[in-house]
Amino acid sequence: MEVGMESMAASIGVSIAVLRFLLCFVSTIPLSFFWRFVPGRLPKHIYSAFVGALLSYLSFGFSSNLHFFVPIFIGYASMLLFRPRCGFLTFFLSFAYLISCHVYYMSGDAWKEGGMDATGALMVLTLKVISCAINYNDGLLKEEGLREAQKKNRLIRLPSLIEYIGYCLCCGTHLAGPVYEMNDYLDWTEGKGIWSTAAKGPWPSPFGATIRALFQTGFCMAMYLYLVPHFPLSRFTDPVYQEWGFWKRLGYQYMSGFTARWKYYFIWSISEASVIISGLGFSGWTDSSPPKPRWDRAKNIDIIGVEFAKSAVVIPTFWNIQVSTWLRHYVYERLIQDGKKPGFFQLLATQTISAIWHGVYPGYIIFFVQSALMIAGSRVIYRWQQGVPPTKALVKNALVFMNFAYTVLVLNYSCVGFMVLSLHETLASYGSVYFIGTVLPIVVILLGFVIKPGKPVRPKARKEQ
């Protein structure tokens, strides 16, 4: 069997560890489908927990489940014993454990060399236990003054231990996400809320949406396998790269970022298929006549939205969508003081938390600080755009294109740090294009203090920012 896996891994150009993970990951699709036929609430929770733990063992070995036990224990013990502070305790203790695992395993280097470990799944689990604890904390608060997301997700009662473990290890989302809420998991398992058959009859068929996600998976895999040999990350340290001119180096940075994104599109498309076929991906009905089912809960990427984003501000709504939503609800919005508008501090703090969540490499930190600058600069261009009167369509269209070009340039420049990770390689690659992706956002932000846009031409500008 090991010989067979070696030949299979060699044929697609991956390590045995990666192949083992991919086989387990793809198996979440049929295993999530079989969940639908498990009778009763308790058996469904047991099935979710057991299958998640089994796939972890097959993917990463026995030690992975020991690692997962730590944040699971932290979250449940905090909710059970320290409810008024359980959100705070779970957030900091779970993040501390995740960071210690990042430091110990230094997974980024292993992933670049074809290795695999459990820290990716641990990252997803960390967000789950934190959101559950914070929502249980919110259950002590009065609804008045709470945001809509808080009202929807707050937990009045403590989930049972098996409900909690089933939520944490649910096989369709455990290995690579997406992140979702405890209330949604309970409603899905118990057939309540939008999953209630009393409202609109039986659950909608998931097969059409699953097939679409599988076609997307195949296309993304083909794109990645085709592109990656042509744009290897090792080229950034190759002497030939330094011999190229400025525009060719900038173009290579764009193609490197473009290539790397297809790997994530591929992984998240598998997750999408798995969550859809289980029924958890169902997110309600459209307002059309007749109504059609929506499957947004499973959606983690919008490929067209990312590649053709008109503004850096909208990228979080297209890329790693569920984690972006988590960061908005549990970091960004909770840093806003009552009566005040969010500013650069909330944005930078959110991006810093995101960087730490990914790992402790300098490339991650630099990338997410860059992202904060990129979004702040894009907001300035957007405000200029909104201040242009309709009679000056040419100027307005020029600013729209400027924001698009700015986003493409700065995003793919910044992506290099996320890919190469080390401080030396990140600074060398940025320096090879004269730090244009860092200088440009700073210049735009400073110009925003000088060039003040007029009042928006509409009574209420579209809330894109």
Short mmCIF file of C-alpha atoms in Angstrom, two decimals:
data_model
loop_
_atom_site.label_atom_id
_atom_site.label_comp_id
_atom_site.label_asym_id
_atom_site.label_seq_id
_atom_site.Cartn_x
_atom_site.Cartn_y
_atom_site.Cartn_z
CA MET A 1 0.00 0.00 0.00
CA GLU A 2 2.86 2.37 0.86
CA VAL A 3 4.46 1.64 -2.54
CA GLY A 4 1.18 2.40 -4.26
CA MET A 5 0.91 5.72 -2.41
CA GLU A 6 4.49 6.59 -3.37
CA SER A 7 3.78 6.09 -7.06
CA MET A 8 0.50 7.97 -6.83
CA ALA A 9 2.16 10.87 -4.97
CA ALA A 10 4.98 11.00 -7.51
CA SER A 11 2.53 11.03 -10.42
CA ILE A 12 0.84 14.22 -9.19
CA GLY A 13 4.01 15.79 -7.77
CA VAL A 14 3.21 15.82 -4.04
CA SER A 15 4.64 14.13 -0.95
CA ILE A 16 3.06 11.05 0.64
CA ALA A 17 2.00 13.19 3.63
CA VAL A 18 0.14 15.60 1.36
CA LEU A 19 -1.43 12.72 -0.60
CA ARG A 20 -2.64 11.10 2.63
CA PHE A 21 -4.20 14.38 3.70
CA LEU A 22 -5.85 14.89 0.30
CA LEU A 23 -7.34 11.38 0.32
CA CYS A 24 -8.80 11.96 3.79
CA PHE A 25 -9.96 15.41 2.77
CA VAL A 26 -11.76 14.16 -0.34
CA SER A 27 -13.36 11.39 1.74
CA THR A 28 -15.17 14.06 3.76
CA ILE A 29 -17.58 14.37 0.81
CA PRO A 30 -19.08 10.83 1.02
CA LEU A 31 -18.75 10.81 4.82
CA SER A 32 -20.69 14.07 5.05
CA PHE A 33 -23.33 12.62 2.73
CA PHE A 34 -23.73 9.54 4.98
CA TRP A 35 -24.33 11.88 7.95
CA ARG A 36 -27.77 12.58 6.46
CA PHE A 37 -28.80 8.95 7.07
CA VAL A 38 -27.69 8.73 10.71
CA PRO A 39 -30.91 8.49 12.77
CA GLY A 40 -31.46 10.67 15.85
CA ARG A 41 -29.72 13.71 17.31
CA LEU A 42 -27.28 11.98 19.67
CA PRO A 43 -26.01 9.51 17.03
CA LYS A 44 -25.47 12.43 14.65
CA HIS A 45 -23.29 14.23 17.22
CA ILE A 46 -21.36 11.01 17.89
CA TYR A 47 -20.91 10.44 14.15
CA SER A 48 -19.60 13.99 13.63
CA ALA A 49 -17.12 13.66 16.51
CA PHE A 50 -15.95 10.13 15.68
CA VAL A 51 -15.44 10.68 11.96
CA GLY A 52 -13.61 13.98 12.57
CA ALA A 53 -11.26 12.32 15.07
CA LEU A 54 -10.71 9.35 12.73
CA LEU A 55 -9.82 11.55 9.76
CA SER A 56 -7.43 13.53 11.97
CA TYR A 57 -5.72 10.31 13.02
CA LEU A 58 -5.43 9.07 9.42
CA SER A 59 -4.21 12.46 8.17
CA PHE A 60 -1.78 13.51 10.88
CA GLY A 61 -1.37 10.65 13.35
CA PHE A 62 -2.47 10.04 16.93
CA SER A 63 -0.86 13.19 18.36
CA SER A 64 -3.20 15.41 16.33
CA ASN A 65 -6.22 14.52 18.46
CA LEU A 66 -4.20 15.24 21.61
CA HIS A 67 -3.52 18.71 20.23
CA PHE A 68 -7.21 19.21 19.41
CA PHE A 69 -8.19 18.15 22.92
CA VAL A 70 -6.40 21.18 24.44
CA PRO A 71 -8.53 24.02 22.91
CA ILE A 72 -11.65 21.85 23.21
CA PHE A 73 -10.96 21.44 26.94
CA ILE A 74 -10.06 25.13 27.38
CA GLY A 75 -13.28 26.28 25.72
CA TYR A 76 -15.64 23.91 27.52
CA ALA A 77 -14.01 24.32 30.94
CA SER A 78 -14.16 28.11 30.58
CA MET A 79 -17.87 28.02 29.70
CA LEU A 80 -18.63 25.55 32.50
CA LEU A 81 -16.67 27.27 35.28
CA PHE A 82 -16.14 30.94 34.34
CA ARG A 83 -19.09 31.98 32.19
CA PRO A 84 -18.76 35.77 32.75
CA ARG A 85 -15.17 35.62 31.44
CA CYS A 86 -15.30 32.53 29.25
CA GLY A 87 -14.96 34.42 25.96
CA PHE A 88 -11.88 36.32 27.14
CA LEU A 89 -10.25 33.23 28.66
CA THR A 90 -10.89 31.02 25.65
CA PHE A 91 -9.67 33.65 23.20
CA PHE A 92 -6.31 34.22 24.85
CA LEU A 93 -5.60 30.70 26.10
CA SER A 94 -6.57 29.05 22.80
CA PHE A 95 -4.53 31.55 20.80
CA ALA A 96 -1.59 31.04 23.16
CA TYR A 97 -1.71 27.29 22.55
CA LEU A 98 -2.05 27.76 18.78
CA ILE A 99 0.95 30.11 18.74
CA SER A 100 3.02 27.62 20.75
CA CYS A 101 2.18 24.93 18.17
CA HIS A 102 3.10 27.30 15.35
CA VAL A 103 6.45 27.96 17.03
CA TYR A 104 7.12 24.30 17.78
CA TYR A 105 6.20 22.88 14.38
CA MET A 106 7.07 25.90 12.18
CA SER A 107 4.51 24.50 9.78
CA GLY A 108 5.11 27.05 7.06
CA ASP A 109 8.53 25.60 6.27
CA ALA A 110 7.11 22.06 6.31
CA TRP A 111 4.24 23.03 3.98
CA LYS A 112 6.65 24.66 1.53
CA GLU A 113 8.67 21.42 1.44
CA GLY A 114 5.63 19.14 1.04
CA GLY A 115 5.10 18.22 4.68
CA MET A 116 1.83 18.22 6.61
CA ASP A 117 0.86 18.55 10.26
CA ALA A 118 -2.26 19.26 12.27
CA THR A 119 -1.79 23.00 12.77
CA GLY A 120 -4.04 23.88 9.81
CA ALA A 121 -6.96 22.00 11.36
CA LEU A 122 -6.02 23.41 14.78
CA MET A 123 -6.36 26.91 13.34
CA VAL A 124 -9.97 26.18 12.30
CA LEU A 125 -10.75 24.55 15.64
CA THR A 126 -9.37 27.56 17.54
CA LEU A 127 -11.86 29.89 15.84
CA LYS A 128 -14.73 27.51 16.57
CA VAL A 129 -14.06 27.22 20.31
CA ILE A 130 -13.55 30.98 20.63
CA SER A 131 -16.79 31.90 18.86
CA CYS A 132 -18.73 29.34 20.92
CA ALA A 133 -17.36 30.73 24.20
CA ILE A 134 -17.95 34.36 23.22
CA ASN A 135 -21.52 33.55 22.16
CA TYR A 136 -22.15 31.78 25.47
CA ASN A 137 -20.75 34.88 27.19
CA ASP A 138 -23.14 37.04 25.12
CA GLY A 139 -26.01 34.90 26.39
CA LEU A 140 -25.70 36.74 29.72
CA LEU A 141 -26.30 40.10 28.05
CA LYS A 142 -29.61 41.75 27.26
CA GLU A 143 -30.54 41.86 23.58
CA GLU A 144 -30.84 45.64 23.65
CA GLY A 145 -27.65 47.13 22.28
CA LEU A 146 -26.37 43.90 20.76
CA ARG A 147 -25.49 43.73 17.08
CA GLU A 148 -27.62 41.53 14.83
CA ALA A 149 -24.89 38.91 14.61
CA GLN A 150 -24.66 38.78 18.42
CA LYS A 151 -28.43 38.34 18.75
CA LYS A 152 -28.45 35.56 16.19
CA ASN A 153 -25.45 33.63 17.53
CA ARG A 154 -25.73 34.09 21.31
CA LEU A 155 -26.08 30.90 23.36
CA ILE A 156 -28.49 30.88 26.27
CA ARG A 157 -27.74 27.35 27.43
CA LEU A 158 -24.46 25.47 27.66
CA PRO A 159 -24.21 22.85 24.90
CA SER A 160 -23.76 19.30 26.12
CA LEU A 161 -20.24 17.88 25.87
CA ILE A 162 -21.11 15.60 22.94
CA GLU A 163 -22.82 18.48 21.11
CA TYR A 164 -19.73 20.58 21.66
CA ILE A 165 -17.27 17.93 20.46
CA GLY A 166 -19.47 17.13 17.46
CA TYR A 167 -19.46 20.83 16.56
CA CYS A 168 -15.69 21.08 16.95
CA LEU A 169 -14.77 17.96 14.96
CA CYS A 170 -17.59 17.81 12.40
CA CYS A 171 -15.84 15.99 9.57
CA GLY A 172 -16.88 18.20 6.67
CA THR A 173 -15.30 21.30 8.18
CA HIS A 174 -12.69 20.03 10.62
CA LEU A 175 -9.68 19.70 8.32
CA ALA A 176 -9.86 23.02 6.43
CA GLY A 177 -13.02 24.86 7.41
CA PRO A 178 -15.22 26.70 6.76
CA VAL A 179 -15.90 28.11 10.23
CA TYR A 180 -19.55 28.21 11.30
CA GLU A 181 -21.61 28.92 14.42
CA MET A 182 -22.73 26.56 17.19
CA ASN A 183 -26.38 27.63 16.81
CA ASP A 184 -26.28 26.71 13.12
CA TYR A 185 -24.75 23.32 13.93
CA LEU A 186 -27.44 22.60 16.53
CA ASP A 187 -30.29 23.71 14.25
CA TRP A 188 -28.89 21.62 11.40
CA THR A 189 -28.53 18.53 13.60
CA GLU A 190 -31.94 18.92 15.21
CA GLY A 191 -33.82 19.96 12.06
CA LYS A 192 -34.76 23.41 13.37
CA GLY A 193 -34.70 26.93 11.90
CA ILE A 194 -34.14 26.95 8.15
CA TRP A 195 -33.62 23.17 8.29
CA SER A 196 -37.13 22.63 9.69
CA THR A 197 -39.28 20.56 7.33
CA ALA A 198 -42.37 22.27 8.74
CA ALA A 199 -41.54 25.56 7.01
CA LYS A 200 -40.98 24.69 3.33
CA GLY A 201 -41.12 20.91 3.24
CA PRO A 202 -38.13 18.54 2.87
CA TRP A 203 -34.59 19.84 2.67
CA PRO A 204 -33.68 21.02 -0.83
CA SER A 205 -31.58 18.67 -2.95
CA PRO A 206 -27.87 19.44 -2.55
CA PHE A 207 -26.72 17.54 -5.63
CA GLY A 208 -26.77 20.36 -8.18
CA ALA A 209 -24.74 22.68 -5.94
CA THR A 210 -22.39 19.83 -5.00
CA ILE A 211 -21.71 18.96 -8.64
CA ARG A 212 -20.97 22.62 -9.38
CA ALA A 213 -18.49 22.70 -6.48
CA LEU A 214 -16.85 19.48 -7.74
CA PHE A 215 -16.44 20.91 -11.26
CA GLN A 216 -14.87 23.99 -9.69
CA THR A 217 -12.56 21.71 -7.69
CA GLY A 218 -11.35 19.94 -10.82
CA PHE A 219 -10.78 23.18 -12.70
CA CYS A 220 -8.83 24.73 -9.81
CA MET A 221 -6.65 21.64 -9.43
CA ALA A 222 -5.88 21.64 -13.17
CA MET A 223 -4.98 25.33 -13.10
CA TYR A 224 -2.66 24.89 -10.12
CA LEU A 225 -0.90 21.82 -11.52
CA TYR A 226 -0.40 23.60 -14.84
CA LEU A 227 0.90 26.87 -13.40
CA VAL A 228 3.06 25.82 -10.45
CA PRO A 229 5.97 24.38 -12.49
CA HIS A 230 6.21 27.64 -14.45
CA PHE A 231 6.20 29.97 -11.42
CA PRO A 232 8.09 28.31 -8.54
CA LEU A 233 8.76 30.28 -5.36
CA SER A 234 12.43 29.33 -5.59
CA ARG A 235 12.78 31.75 -8.48
CA PHE A 236 12.83 34.70 -6.05
CA THR A 237 16.24 33.58 -4.78
CA ASP A 238 17.47 32.56 -8.23
CA PRO A 239 20.22 34.84 -9.69
CA VAL A 240 18.32 34.99 -12.98
CA TYR A 241 15.44 36.79 -11.21
CA GLN A 242 17.79 39.62 -10.23
CA GLU A 243 18.86 40.01 -13.86
CA TRP A 244 15.33 40.77 -15.00
CA GLY A 245 14.04 44.29 -15.43
CA PHE A 246 11.57 45.96 -13.07
CA TRP A 247 8.42 45.15 -15.07
CA LYS A 248 9.33 41.50 -15.57
CA ARG A 249 10.00 41.08 -11.82
CA LEU A 250 6.69 42.79 -11.02
CA GLY A 251 4.91 40.55 -13.53
CA TYR A 252 6.47 37.45 -11.97
CA GLN A 253 5.22 38.53 -8.56
CA TYR A 254 1.72 38.83 -9.99
CA MET A 255 1.88 35.36 -11.57
CA SER A 256 3.29 33.82 -8.36
CA GLY A 257 0.38 35.16 -6.34
CA PHE A 258 -2.09 34.16 -9.06
CA THR A 259 -0.66 30.61 -9.10
CA ALA A 260 -0.68 30.18 -5.31
CA ARG A 261 -4.31 31.24 -5.05
CA TRP A 262 -5.46 28.26 -7.15
CA LYS A 263 -4.23 25.89 -4.44
CA TYR A 264 -6.53 27.56 -1.94
CA TYR A 265 -9.40 27.69 -4.45
CA PHE A 266 -8.97 23.93 -4.88
CA ILE A 267 -8.97 23.13 -1.14
CA TRP A 268 -11.93 25.36 -0.33
CA SER A 269 -13.93 23.99 -3.25
CA ILE A 270 -13.62 20.49 -1.76
CA SER A 271 -14.79 21.85 1.59
CA GLU A 272 -17.70 23.57 -0.14
CA ALA A 273 -18.80 20.32 -1.79
CA SER A 274 -18.53 18.44 1.51
CA VAL A 275 -20.54 20.96 3.52
CA ILE A 276 -23.20 21.34 0.83
CA ILE A 277 -23.85 17.62 0.46
CA SER A 278 -24.27 17.27 4.24
CA GLY A 279 -27.01 19.91 4.22
CA LEU A 280 -25.12 22.27 6.56
CA GLY A 281 -24.24 24.48 3.60
CA PHE A 282 -27.89 25.40 3.12
CA SER A 283 -28.45 29.05 4.08
CA GLY A 284 -32.11 29.69 3.24
CA TRP A 285 -34.26 30.49 0.24
CA THR A 286 -34.13 33.30 -2.29
CA ASP A 287 -36.98 35.80 -2.62
CA SER A 288 -37.59 34.78 -6.22
CA SER A 289 -40.73 33.01 -7.39
CA PRO A 290 -40.47 30.11 -7.05
CA PRO A 291 -37.86 30.39 -4.26
CA LYS A 292 -34.52 28.70 -4.83
CA PRO A 293 -32.17 27.29 -2.19
CA ARG A 294 -29.00 29.19 -1.31
CA TRP A 295 -25.78 27.43 -0.26
CA ASP A 296 -23.76 30.43 0.95
CA ARG A 297 -22.81 28.95 4.32
CA ALA A 298 -20.34 26.63 2.58
CA LYS A 299 -18.90 29.31 0.31
CA ASN A 300 -15.37 30.31 1.22
CA ILE A 301 -14.17 31.85 -2.04
CA ASP A 302 -15.49 33.81 -5.00
CA ILE A 303 -12.81 33.36 -7.65
CA ILE A 304 -14.08 36.03 -10.03
CA GLY A 305 -14.58 38.42 -7.13
CA VAL A 306 -10.98 38.03 -5.95
CA GLU A 307 -9.29 38.18 -9.35
CA PHE A 308 -11.31 41.17 -10.57
CA ALA A 309 -11.90 43.05 -7.31
CA LYS A 310 -12.57 46.73 -8.01
CA SER A 311 -11.37 47.66 -4.54
CA ALA A 312 -9.10 46.11 -1.92
CA VAL A 313 -11.87 46.71 0.61
CA VAL A 314 -14.10 44.01 -0.88
CA ILE A 315 -11.44 41.27 -1.02
CA PRO A 316 -12.32 39.92 2.48
CA THR A 317 -15.88 39.37 1.20
CA PHE A 318 -14.52 37.14 -1.59
CA TRP A 319 -11.44 35.46 -0.03
CA ASN A 320 -11.61 32.99 2.89
CA ILE A 321 -15.08 34.39 3.39
CA GLN A 322 -16.03 32.58 6.60
CA VAL A 323 -12.79 33.49 8.40
CA SER A 324 -13.20 37.10 7.25
CA THR A 325 -16.73 37.03 8.70
CA TRP A 326 -15.38 35.58 11.95
CA LEU A 327 -12.74 38.32 12.20
CA ARG A 328 -15.37 40.99 11.59
CA HIS A 329 -17.78 39.67 14.24
CA TYR A 330 -15.31 38.63 16.94
CA VAL A 331 -12.44 41.12 16.54
CA TYR A 332 -13.17 44.17 14.37
CA GLU A 333 -16.69 45.02 15.60
CA ARG A 334 -15.82 44.32 19.25
CA LEU A 335 -12.97 46.84 19.16
CA ILE A 336 -15.31 49.68 18.14
CA GLN A 337 -16.22 51.89 21.08
CA ASP A 338 -19.85 52.91 21.51
CA GLY A 339 -20.70 56.05 19.59
CA LYS A 340 -17.45 56.03 17.59
CA LYS A 341 -16.66 55.01 14.03
CA PRO A 342 -14.08 52.33 13.27
CA GLY A 343 -10.70 53.55 12.05
CA PHE A 344 -7.27 52.33 11.09
CA PHE A 345 -6.61 50.96 14.59
CA GLN A 346 -9.46 48.44 14.37
CA LEU A 347 -8.35 47.46 10.87
CA LEU A 348 -4.70 47.02 11.88
CA ALA A 349 -5.60 45.09 15.05
CA THR A 350 -7.83 42.74 13.07
CA GLN A 351 -5.14 42.13 10.46
CA THR A 352 -2.57 41.52 13.22
CA ILE A 353 -4.81 38.89 14.85
CA SER A 354 -5.22 37.28 11.43
CA ALA A 355 -1.44 37.24 10.95
CA ILE A 356 -0.84 35.61 14.35
CA TRP A 357 -3.56 33.06 13.62
CA HIS A 358 -1.74 32.05 10.43
CA GLY A 359 1.65 31.69 12.13
CA VAL A 360 4.65 33.49 13.55
CA TYR A 361 6.63 33.93 10.35
CA PRO A 362 7.69 37.50 9.50
CA GLY A 363 6.14 37.07 6.04
CA TYR A 364 2.68 36.62 7.58
CA ILE A 365 3.03 39.69 9.81
CA ILE A 366 4.30 41.83 6.94
CA PHE A 367 1.58 40.60 4.60
CA PHE A 368 -1.27 41.46 6.96
CA VAL A 369 0.18 44.86 7.91
CA GLN A 370 0.50 45.44 4.17
CA SER A 371 -3.14 44.41 3.81
CA ALA A 372 -4.21 47.04 6.33
CA LEU A 373 -2.29 49.70 4.36
CA MET A 374 -3.72 48.38 1.10
CA ILE A 375 -7.32 48.59 2.34
CA ALA A 376 -6.79 52.05 3.87
CA GLY A 377 -5.38 53.34 0.57
CA SER A 378 -8.24 51.80 -1.40
CA ARG A 379 -10.73 53.56 0.86
CA VAL A 380 -9.12 56.89 -0.01
CA ILE A 381 -9.48 56.23 -3.75
CA TYR A 382 -13.08 55.13 -3.19
CA ARG A 383 -13.89 58.38 -1.38
CA TRP A 384 -12.42 60.37 -4.28
CA GLN A 385 -14.51 58.27 -6.62
CA GLN A 386 -17.71 58.95 -4.65
CA GLY A 387 -17.05 62.68 -4.66
CA VAL A 388 -17.02 62.95 -8.46
CA PRO A 389 -20.30 64.31 -9.89
CA PRO A 390 -22.16 62.21 -12.52
CA THR A 391 -21.36 64.78 -15.20
CA LYS A 392 -17.69 63.79 -15.00
CA ALA A 393 -18.11 60.15 -15.96
CA LEU A 394 -14.65 59.97 -17.52
CA VAL A 395 -12.97 61.03 -14.27
CA LYS A 396 -15.12 58.66 -12.25
CA ASN A 397 -14.31 55.72 -14.55
CA ALA A 398 -10.62 56.61 -14.39
CA LEU A 399 -10.74 56.43 -10.58
CA VAL A 400 -12.58 53.10 -10.75
CA PHE A 401 -9.83 51.71 -12.98
CA MET A 402 -7.19 53.27 -10.73
CA ASN A 403 -8.62 51.45 -7.69
CA PHE A 404 -8.70 48.17 -9.62
CA ALA A 405 -5.10 48.53 -10.85
CA TYR A 406 -3.96 49.62 -7.37
CA THR A 407 -5.62 46.54 -5.84
CA VAL A 408 -4.08 44.11 -8.35
CA LEU A 409 -0.59 45.57 -7.91
CA VAL A 410 -0.53 45.85 -4.12
CA LEU A 411 -2.32 42.54 -3.49
CA ASN A 412 0.06 40.44 -5.58
CA TYR A 413 3.10 42.33 -4.30
CA SER A 414 1.96 41.69 -0.73
CA CYS A 415 1.20 38.01 -1.45
CA VAL A 416 4.90 37.26 -1.87
CA GLY A 417 5.49 37.68 1.88
CA PHE A 418 2.64 35.24 2.61
CA MET A 419 4.28 32.67 0.31
CA VAL A 420 8.02 32.92 1.04
CA LEU A 421 7.54 33.59 4.80
CA SER A 422 11.12 34.39 5.83
CA LEU A 423 12.12 38.00 6.55
CA HIS A 424 15.13 37.90 4.22
CA GLU A 425 13.19 36.53 1.22
CA THR A 426 10.23 38.85 1.85
CA LEU A 427 12.37 42.00 2.00
CA ALA A 428 14.49 40.84 -0.94
CA SER A 429 11.46 40.26 -3.15
CA TYR A 430 9.85 43.56 -2.09
CA GLY A 431 13.13 45.39 -2.61
CA SER A 432 13.50 43.92 -6.10
CA VAL A 433 10.55 46.09 -7.17
CA TYR A 434 11.65 49.07 -5.04
CA PHE A 435 8.97 48.44 -2.38
CA ILE A 436 6.37 49.86 -4.75
CA GLY A 437 3.50 47.96 -3.04
CA THR A 438 4.41 49.52 0.31
CA VAL A 439 5.22 53.04 -0.89
CA LEU A 440 2.10 53.37 -3.07
CA PRO A 441 -0.51 52.82 -0.29
CA ILE A 442 1.36 55.19 2.04
CA VAL A 443 1.47 57.88 -0.66
CA VAL A 444 -2.26 57.44 -1.39
CA ILE A 445 -3.14 57.61 2.33
CA LEU A 446 -1.10 60.81 2.75
CA LEU A 447 -2.68 62.32 -0.36
CA GLY A 448 -6.05 61.61 1.24
CA PHE A 449 -5.24 64.23 3.89
CA VAL A 450 -4.39 66.76 1.19
CA ILE A 451 -6.91 66.06 -1.56
CA LYS A 452 -10.26 66.16 0.17
CA PRO A 453 -13.12 64.67 -1.87
CA GLY A 454 -16.33 66.61 -2.26
CA LYS A 455 -19.52 65.44 -0.66
CA PRO A 456 -20.93 62.26 -2.17
CA VAL A 457 -23.20 63.03 -5.07
CA ARG A 458 -25.84 60.68 -3.71
CA PRO A 459 -27.61 61.16 -0.37
CA LYS A 460 -26.14 57.91 0.91
CA ALA A 461 -23.10 56.37 -0.73
CA ARG A 462 -23.14 52.65 -1.32
CA LYS A 463 -21.72 50.90 1.74
CA GLU A 464 -18.86 49.22 -0.04
CA GLN A 465 -16.33 50.49 2.46
#
